[in-house]
Amino acid sequence: MSLLPAAKIGGRRVVLPSRAALTSSSRLFTTSTATPAPRVSPRTNVFPSKVLANPSAPRRALATHASPHTYAKLTGEDITAFASFLSSPSSSLLTTIQPSDSSCGVKPVGQDELDGYNADWMNKYKGRSQLVVKPKSTQEVADVVKYCYEKRIAVVPQGGNTGLVGGSVPVEDEVIISTALLNKVRSFDEVSGTLVCDAGCILESLDREIGAKGYMMPLDLGAKGSCHIGGNVATNAGGLRFLRYGSLHGNVLGLEVVLPNGEVLDGLSTLRKDNTGFDLKQLFIGSEGSIGLITGVSIVTPRRPSAQNVAVFAVDSFDAVQQVFGRVKSHCGEILSAFEFMDQDAFNLVVHHGIKNPFEAKHPFYVLIETSGSNKDHDDEKLSGLLEELMESSMITDGVMAQDESQAGSLWSLRESIAEAAGKKGAVYKYDLSMPIPKMNELVEHLRQRFNDAGVLGQDKQIKDVVGYGHIGDGNLHINIVAEAYAPEIEALIEPYVYEWTSGVQGSISAEHGLGYMKAEKIGYTKGQKSVEWMQRIKGLFDERGIFNPNKYLPSQPASK
Ligand code: FAD
Ligand code: MLT
Ligand code: ZN
């Protein structure tokens, strides 16, 4: 698909194309005489590594001790036992270990057959599990987990394995329990929009299935073609439409969970309102497989909008990005469904990756907005007013607007492909931070400066790119540092600098990707000691033997049993 040339707007008056025009043309306007602002403002006060943006911010002790638990090593007897719990052991068990009973239906495979389960999406974290179990029912999960509990075998729950913090793969040789074969829709209520499904359903498949009935999933992410709804809930994934549809803490109505001792906690409620006791499901949302394996999800889904508009604007400075955000919110109000930003380096990365560039000139920043509503004329009128104002005030310097669904998809891919483009180019250090919006670009610039000072930034150097982008509407900055290879000296330049800086502006070291293995010991940069202690107690209460996702999520704690 190619975007058609701009329809020049005479006398700086912006007119939103009519609906008929919307099906055939897309480039809206251009005011390219303005000289683009320098992308990185020259600065003399380089931010040194140990100095925080807010030096008076409290510093917290970070635990560093290793897991106190010991785990059993798998034997052929264990494989035979696992096979006995499964309705089709030959398709549900993948192992390199010879079962003690050769008639159990399991034939060992080479270690390379497990590579895809042992390595994460970035190829940054790699375990060496010898067993992947793919149960087909909640009961099968419960039997497998109960056995692991009794034998003290460590496990890692795995969904689509698209997590970005090393949470979904073993650290050592944990048994991988995959939800890949738990993939049925259990019910869908067309009146309330309540969906109940197995945890292994793929997000995009669910969206397609309920889309046919006029509904949509309340979350959307670049990994939608692979990630599972159970993994989304386990990571409390945010994504591209969080701004409009909010957190899974609000949308999930109930969960079915297999606890670390094999008990099934049946909380698959479909009620919108239920004030009876502690809301236990909330503990599992964002728990990253640390206190149970989610097998079923009940979730409320919104109506699918009948009218959608997507536009990308070019902007001269990060200040202007924020101003545009303010104007867009006040103009579009209830129809705004996404407000994303990317800097020039992020944009260049996706364009070099092969995504079509709809702009002629280069610009320091780009924002993508999406509106979703039920009345196209109403939405077009709102957008028309918005564009007129943005142009009049020179807040934006150029822009394109999708004229149909396919063009909308192309504009979205400018934003959605950043993660993939970075991954294709090199080893990516990913940071996913919450912070006050005005601070976001500062950190990206500080990092570039820091790498320049160290002489490591450049296409022929150790760090090739530092790109900033994210869900600006949610105060969520993503920084991807694309390196030639993962190297301790590069990591030492980034960490703990990024965490200290973020803590110094009262931000969070994880806005949406979670803690996993990468940040288990770093939670203290965002949460106080007391909170971490209570989290550890909760973990110990559910998982007294520490068999669920060891060495992840929280600093390790002494065993209670
Ligand atoms: P996995 O990666 O398999 O697992 C993630 C964690 O959840 C692990 O700790 C695992 O042990 C645990 N887990 C998985 N399934 C279960 C279960 N059933 N029960 C208990 N624990 C479980 N995240 C965002 O928040 N927003 C984004 O916009 C976003 N975009 C992404 C784009 C790309 C291209 C990629 C690769 C990732 C993106 N992510 C994003 C990361 C995100 O965390 C995941 O994509 C998704 O939520 C993880 O789902 P998954 O099924 O792949 O889980
Ligand atoms: C995104 O917003 O694109 C995702 O969170 C993934 C990423 O940043 O890599
Ligand atoms: Zn994101």
XYZ file of N, CA and C in Angstrom, residues 16-26 28 308-310 376 380 383 401-405 407:
72
model
N -10.762 18.703 6.678
C -10.727 17.249 6.737
C -11.371 16.701 5.468
N -10.723 15.766 4.792
C -11.317 15.228 3.577
C -12.700 14.649 3.848
N -13.559 14.755 2.845
C -14.902 14.196 2.997
C -14.778 12.688 3.117
N -15.887 12.035 3.501
C -15.796 10.598 3.655
C -15.407 9.925 2.336
N -15.941 10.476 1.218
C -15.585 9.898 -0.075
C -14.083 10.045 -0.295
N -13.570 11.238 0.011
C -12.139 11.464 -0.201
C -11.317 10.568 0.714
N -11.861 10.278 1.869
C -11.118 9.475 2.830
C -10.791 8.086 2.307
N -11.540 7.637 1.305
C -11.248 6.306 0.792
C -10.135 6.327 -0.245
N -9.718 7.518 -0.669
C -8.744 7.490 -1.746
C -7.471 8.285 -1.503
N -7.461 9.189 -0.559
C -6.226 9.947 -0.415
C -5.879 10.160 1.039
N -4.630 10.430 1.305
C -4.327 10.453 2.715
C -3.471 11.611 3.184
N -2.351 14.910 4.251
C -3.245 16.011 4.572
C -2.664 17.376 4.306
N -13.212 4.709 12.658
C -11.865 4.853 13.221
C -11.029 5.744 12.308
N -10.261 6.633 12.907
C -9.341 7.465 12.136
C -7.948 7.327 12.730
N -6.968 7.292 11.848
C -5.576 7.236 12.319
C -4.796 8.308 11.581
N -19.190 8.408 12.247
C -18.067 8.883 11.428
C -18.133 10.399 11.208
N -15.264 12.922 12.275
C -14.567 13.707 11.248
C -14.633 15.197 11.573
N -12.164 15.898 14.289
C -10.793 15.881 13.782
C -10.500 17.104 12.928
N -2.984 11.325 7.069
C -4.138 10.696 7.692
C -4.568 9.503 6.847
N -4.836 8.387 7.501
C -5.222 7.183 6.767
C -6.593 7.376 6.142
N -6.708 6.885 4.923
C -7.973 7.017 4.203
C -8.805 5.737 4.235
N -8.204 4.663 4.663
C -8.956 3.410 4.766
C -8.228 2.511 5.770
N -8.801 1.361 5.970
C -8.258 0.448 6.984
C -6.827 0.022 6.687
N -4.547 1.691 4.999
C -3.615 2.792 5.294
C -3.470 2.983 6.805
